Coordinates of C-alpha atoms and ligand atoms in Angstrom, one line a residue:
M1 CA 0.0 0.0 0.0
D2 CA 1.2 3.5 -0.9
R3 CA 1.9 5.1 2.5
G4 CA 1.6 8.6 1.1
A5 CA -2.0 7.8 0.0
L6 CA -3.0 6.6 3.4
E7 CA -1.3 9.6 5.0
A8 CA -3.2 12.0 2.7
L9 CA -6.4 10.3 3.7
N10 CA -5.6 10.3 7.3
N11 CA -5.0 14.1 7.2
E12 CA -8.5 14.7 5.8
R13 CA -10.7 12.2 7.7
F14 CA -11.8 11.2 11.1
E15 CA -13.2 7.9 12.3
H16 CA -16.5 8.0 14.1
K17 CA -18.5 5.0 15.3
G18 CA -16.9 2.7 12.8
T19 CA -17.0 4.9 9.7
Y20 CA -14.6 7.4 8.1
F21 CA -15.8 10.9 7.4
E22 CA -14.3 13.8 5.6
S23 CA -13.2 16.4 8.2
K24 CA -13.7 19.3 5.8
I25 CA -17.4 18.8 5.5
T26 CA -18.6 17.3 8.7
S27 CA -17.8 16.6 12.4
P28 CA -18.6 14.0 15.1
E29 CA -21.0 16.5 16.7
V30 CA -23.0 16.9 13.5
I31 CA -23.1 13.1 13.0
D32 CA -24.2 12.5 16.6
A33 CA -26.9 15.2 16.4
I34 CA -28.5 13.4 13.5
E35 CA -29.7 10.6 15.8
H36 CA -32.1 13.0 17.4
M37 CA -33.3 14.7 14.3
E38 CA -37.0 15.3 14.4
I39 CA -38.7 13.2 11.7
R40 CA -42.0 13.8 9.9
D41 CA -44.1 11.0 8.4
S42 CA -43.9 12.8 5.0
D43 CA -40.1 13.0 5.0
V44 CA -38.2 11.1 2.2
F45 CA -34.5 10.2 2.6
L46 CA -32.3 9.3 -0.3
V47 CA -29.5 7.1 1.0
T48 CA -26.5 5.9 -1.0
Y49 CA -22.9 4.8 -0.7
P50 CA -20.9 7.5 -2.6
K51 CA -20.9 7.5 -6.4
S52 CA -23.9 5.2 -6.7
G53 CA -26.4 7.6 -8.3
T54 CA -27.2 10.1 -5.6
V55 CA -27.2 13.3 -7.6
W56 CA -29.2 11.6 -10.3
T57 CA -31.8 10.5 -7.8
Q58 CA -31.8 13.9 -6.2
Q59 CA -32.8 15.3 -9.5
I60 CA -35.5 12.6 -10.0
L61 CA -37.0 13.1 -6.5
S62 CA -37.1 16.8 -6.6
L63 CA -38.7 16.8 -10.0
I64 CA -41.3 14.2 -8.9
F65 CA -42.3 16.3 -5.9
N66 CA -42.7 19.3 -8.3
E67 CA -44.6 17.2 -10.8
G68 CA -41.9 17.5 -13.4
H69 CA -41.5 21.2 -13.0
R70 CA -39.6 23.4 -10.8
N71 CA -42.3 25.5 -9.4
G72 CA -40.7 27.9 -7.1
T73 CA -37.4 26.0 -7.2
E74 CA -36.2 27.3 -10.6
N75 CA -33.1 28.9 -9.1
I76 CA -32.4 26.3 -6.5
D77 CA -29.7 23.6 -7.1
N78 CA -30.3 20.0 -6.3
M79 CA -28.0 19.9 -3.3
T80 CA -30.3 22.6 -1.7
R81 CA -33.5 20.9 -2.8
V82 CA -32.5 17.6 -1.4
P83 CA -29.9 18.6 1.2
W84 CA -27.4 16.2 2.9
I85 CA -28.1 15.7 6.5
E86 CA -24.5 15.0 7.6
F87 CA -22.6 17.6 5.6
S88 CA -22.4 21.2 6.7
M89 CA -21.4 22.7 3.3
N90 CA -24.7 24.6 3.0
S91 CA -26.1 25.0 6.4
I92 CA -29.8 24.7 6.3
D93 CA -32.4 24.8 9.1
F94 CA -34.1 21.4 8.5
N95 CA -36.9 22.3 10.9
S96 CA -38.1 25.3 9.0
R97 CA -38.4 23.4 5.7
P98 CA -42.0 22.8 4.6
S99 CA -43.3 19.3 4.2
P100 CA -42.7 17.1 2.4
R101 CA -39.0 17.4 3.1
L102 CA -36.4 15.6 0.9
F103 CA -33.0 14.7 2.3
S104 CA -29.8 12.9 1.1
S105 CA -27.4 10.9 3.1
H106 CA -24.4 8.6 2.8
L107 CA -24.7 7.4 6.4
P108 CA -24.7 3.8 7.4
Y109 CA -28.0 2.5 8.7
Y110 CA -27.0 2.7 12.4
L111 CA -26.2 6.4 12.3
M112 CA -29.5 7.5 10.8
P113 CA -32.2 9.4 12.8
R114 CA -33.6 7.1 15.5
D115 CA -37.2 7.8 14.5
L116 CA -36.6 6.2 11.1
K117 CA -36.2 2.9 12.8
S118 CA -39.8 3.0 13.8
R119 CA -40.6 3.0 10.1
K120 CA -41.7 6.6 10.1
A121 CA -40.9 8.4 6.8
K122 CA -39.5 6.8 3.7
I123 CA -36.1 5.8 2.5
I124 CA -34.9 5.2 -1.0
Y125 CA -31.6 3.3 -1.1
V126 CA -29.8 3.5 -4.4
Y127 CA -26.8 1.2 -5.0
R128 CA -24.6 0.4 -7.9
N129 CA -22.2 -2.3 -9.0
P130 CA -19.3 -1.6 -6.6
K131 CA -16.7 -1.8 -9.4
D132 CA -18.4 1.1 -11.2
A133 CA -18.9 3.0 -7.9
M134 CA -15.2 2.4 -7.1
L135 CA -14.1 3.7 -10.5
S136 CA -16.3 6.8 -10.2
Y137 CA -15.0 7.4 -6.7
Y138 CA -11.4 7.1 -8.0
H139 CA -12.1 9.9 -10.5
F140 CA -13.9 11.9 -7.9
F141 CA -10.9 11.7 -5.6
K142 CA -8.7 13.3 -8.3
M143 CA -11.1 16.3 -8.2
K144 CA -10.9 16.7 -4.4
T145 CA -9.0 19.8 -3.6
N146 CA -8.0 18.6 -0.2
I147 CA -6.3 15.4 -1.3
K148 CA -2.9 16.6 -2.3
H149 CA -1.4 13.2 -3.0
T150 CA -1.9 11.5 -6.4
I151 CA -3.5 8.1 -5.7
N152 CA -3.1 5.6 -8.4
W153 CA -5.8 3.1 -9.5
E154 CA -4.1 0.1 -7.9
T155 CA -3.8 1.8 -4.6
F156 CA -7.3 3.2 -4.8
I157 CA -8.7 -0.4 -5.3
E158 CA -6.9 -1.4 -2.0
L159 CA -8.2 1.7 -0.2
F160 CA -11.8 1.1 -1.4
M161 CA -11.8 -2.6 -0.7
S162 CA -10.5 -2.1 2.8
G163 CA -13.0 0.6 3.5
E164 CA -10.4 3.4 4.1
V165 CA -12.1 5.9 1.9
F166 CA -14.6 8.6 3.1
C167 CA -17.9 6.9 4.2
G168 CA -16.0 3.6 4.8
S169 CA -16.6 0.3 3.2
W170 CA -19.0 -0.2 0.3
F171 CA -19.5 -3.8 1.5
D172 CA -20.5 -2.7 5.1
H173 CA -22.7 0.0 3.8
V174 CA -24.8 -2.1 1.4
R175 CA -24.8 -5.1 3.6
G176 CA -25.9 -3.1 6.6
W177 CA -28.8 -1.4 4.9
Y178 CA -29.8 -4.6 3.1
T179 CA -29.8 -6.8 6.2
H180 CA -31.7 -4.2 8.3
K181 CA -34.3 -3.4 5.7
E182 CA -37.1 -4.7 7.9
D183 CA -36.4 -1.9 10.4
F184 CA -37.1 0.8 7.8
N185 CA -39.8 1.8 5.3
I186 CA -37.3 1.4 2.5
L187 CA -37.2 1.0 -1.3
F188 CA -34.1 -0.4 -3.0
V189 CA -33.3 0.9 -6.4
T190 CA -30.2 0.1 -8.5
Y191 CA -28.3 2.5 -10.7
E192 CA -28.3 -0.2 -13.3
E193 CA -32.1 -0.4 -13.4
M194 CA -32.4 3.4 -13.7
K195 CA -30.0 3.1 -16.6
K196 CA -31.8 0.3 -18.2
D197 CA -35.3 1.8 -18.0
L198 CA -35.4 5.2 -16.5
R199 CA -39.2 5.6 -16.9
S200 CA -39.9 2.4 -15.0
A201 CA -37.5 3.5 -12.3
V202 CA -39.2 6.9 -12.0
L203 CA -42.6 5.2 -11.8
K204 CA -41.4 2.8 -9.1
I205 CA -40.2 5.8 -7.1
C206 CA -43.4 7.7 -7.7
K207 CA -45.4 4.7 -6.4
F208 CA -43.3 4.4 -3.3
V209 CA -43.5 8.1 -2.4
D210 CA -47.3 8.2 -3.2
M211 CA -46.9 10.7 -6.0
N212 CA -49.4 10.1 -8.8
L213 CA -48.0 12.0 -11.7
D214 CA -49.8 12.1 -15.1
E215 CA -48.0 10.8 -18.2
K216 CA -46.7 14.2 -19.3
A217 CA -45.2 15.0 -15.9
V218 CA -43.5 11.6 -15.8
D219 CA -42.1 12.2 -19.3
T220 CA -40.7 15.6 -18.1
V221 CA -39.1 14.0 -15.1
V222 CA -37.4 11.4 -17.3
E223 CA -36.3 13.9 -19.8
K224 CA -34.8 16.2 -17.2
A225 CA -33.0 13.3 -15.6
T226 CA -31.2 11.9 -18.6
F227 CA -27.4 12.1 -18.3
T228 CA -27.0 14.5 -21.2
N229 CA -29.6 16.9 -19.9
M230 CA -28.3 16.8 -16.4
K231 CA -24.8 17.4 -17.5
H232 CA -25.9 20.7 -19.1
D233 CA -28.2 21.7 -16.3
P234 CA -26.2 24.0 -14.0
L235 CA -28.7 23.3 -11.1
A236 CA -28.1 19.6 -11.4
N237 CA -24.6 19.0 -12.6
Y238 CA -22.8 20.0 -9.3
T239 CA -20.7 22.7 -11.0
F240 CA -22.1 24.9 -8.3
V241 CA -19.9 23.2 -5.7
P242 CA -17.1 25.7 -4.9
N243 CA -13.6 25.1 -6.1
E244 CA -12.5 25.0 -2.5
F245 CA -14.0 21.5 -2.5
L246 CA -13.8 20.2 -6.0
D247 CA -11.2 21.2 -8.7
R248 CA -13.3 21.1 -11.9
S249 CA -10.2 21.4 -14.0
K250 CA -9.5 17.8 -12.9
G251 CA -12.7 16.3 -14.2
D252 CA -16.5 16.4 -14.2
F253 CA -18.9 15.3 -11.5
L254 CA -21.2 13.9 -14.2
R255 CA -18.3 12.0 -15.8
K256 CA -19.6 9.2 -18.0
G257 CA -22.8 7.9 -16.5
T258 CA -22.5 4.4 -17.9
V259 CA -22.7 0.8 -16.7
G260 CA -19.6 -1.4 -16.8
D261 CA -17.0 1.3 -17.3
W262 CA -14.8 -0.7 -14.8
K263 CA -14.1 -3.1 -17.7
N264 CA -12.1 -0.4 -19.4
I265 CA -9.6 -0.1 -16.5
M266 CA -9.6 -3.1 -14.3
T267 CA -7.2 -5.8 -15.2
V268 CA -8.4 -9.4 -15.1
A269 CA -6.3 -9.9 -11.9
Q270 CA -7.8 -6.9 -10.2
S271 CA -11.3 -7.9 -11.1
E272 CA -10.8 -11.5 -9.9
R273 CA -9.4 -10.2 -6.6
F274 CA -12.3 -7.9 -6.2
D275 CA -14.7 -10.8 -7.0
K276 CA -13.1 -12.9 -4.3
V277 CA -13.5 -10.2 -1.7
Y278 CA -17.1 -9.6 -2.9
K279 CA -17.9 -13.3 -2.6
E280 CA -16.5 -13.4 1.0
K281 CA -18.3 -10.3 2.2
M282 CA -21.5 -10.4 0.1
G283 CA -21.9 -13.9 -1.3
D284 CA -24.9 -14.8 0.8
L285 CA -26.9 -11.8 -0.4
P286 CA -29.1 -12.0 -3.5
I287 CA -28.0 -8.7 -5.1
K288 CA -25.4 -9.4 -7.7
L289 CA -27.7 -10.9 -10.4
W290 CA -29.1 -7.5 -11.2
W291 CA -25.8 -6.2 -12.5
D292 CA -25.0 -9.2 -14.6
L293 CA -28.4 -8.9 -16.3
C294 CA -28.2 -5.1 -16.7
E295 CA -24.7 -4.9 -18.0
E296 CA -25.6 -6.8 -21.2
T297 CA -28.0 -4.0 -22.2
T298 CA -27.1 -0.7 -20.6
S299 CA -23.4 0.0 -21.1
Ligands
PPS301 S1 -21.9 11.5 -4.8 O1 -20.6 12.3 -4.8 O2 -21.8 10.4 -3.9 O3 -23.0 12.3 -4.6 O4 -21.9 10.9 -6.3 P1 -23.2 10.2 -7.0 O5 -24.1 11.2 -7.5 O6 -23.7 9.2 -6.0 O7 -22.6 9.4 -8.2 C1 -22.0 10.1 -9.3 C2 -22.1 9.2 -10.5 O8 -23.4 9.2 -11.0 C3 -23.4 9.5 -12.3 N1 -24.7 10.2 -12.7 C4 -25.5 9.7 -13.7 N2 -25.4 8.6 -14.4 C5 -26.4 8.4 -15.4 N3 -27.4 9.3 -15.6 C6 -27.5 10.4 -14.9 N4 -28.5 11.3 -15.1 C7 -26.5 10.7 -13.9 N5 -26.3 11.7 -13.0 C8 -25.1 11.4 -12.3 C9 -22.2 10.4 -12.5 O9 -21.8 10.6 -13.8 C10 -21.2 9.6 -11.6 O10 -20.8 8.3 -12.3 P2 -19.6 8.2 -13.3 O11 -19.4 6.7 -13.5 O12 -18.4 8.8 -12.5 O13 -19.9 9.0 -14.5

């Protein structure tokens, strides 16, 4: 393992209750306060491991709740419409927000607001083939202004698989949420199914959040949530994140938006090693099949 890479991470993170967080955007106090956050039945939480389709689903959710339009939210970016509960980049008073409130989070299940465990409110959990999430995260790391050390792909794979990156282990995150699903009012959606049939995914989300949109409104949501349209939408493409956090000369937040891009970079040996770890940690969960099916038609 490249010690410089680990040191660069160590300088920018803190460990709290079993997960690594980025010091620049949150603190143990903020994380602890979330447990007591007041929850309304109408709240909807979008939860993901990083680079799994969060911003995409922020766009979809906020459009669904505005019936495909942006009534009154024309000048408001996605991060403000569906704010992160654990990041203090844009401090928002959650209590003063009108219902229904939409929130985003990368938190593991056990750090979420306590009330959610009594199945109050709704959670949409989006997950993605970890090899694609890992590759997306690798590129995202290059954009991070606070990471001064150049981390190569081989090293990043090791950091990702051992859960050293911000938000910890993909395996623990997905496994935790999946195996505790009965404790929550939760809908699981994969990035790959959104890619394969965005309209069906939008309708699935509409049904779960009890939003009965007419055909035209559904069409508008789908249209505004395509990769190309989001990439050119300044309120959705995260170019509004200040350079202090992300150096946009190093890449785009909406990078490729495809399924199976990992095949363009992972060697056979790297992929086999990943599969071995995946099998050890996740082999008993019925969640891999989706990716295999989707990859054939959506890349
Ligand atoms: S973050 O930082 O955790 O909030 O990132 P997140 O939004 O979860 O993931 C970023 C990846 O999602 C892709 N993306 C999309 N793919 C397809 N369609 C649409 N509309 C879309 N919007 C965002 C984005 O491009 C990142 O994936 P990669 O593979 O890097 O392109």
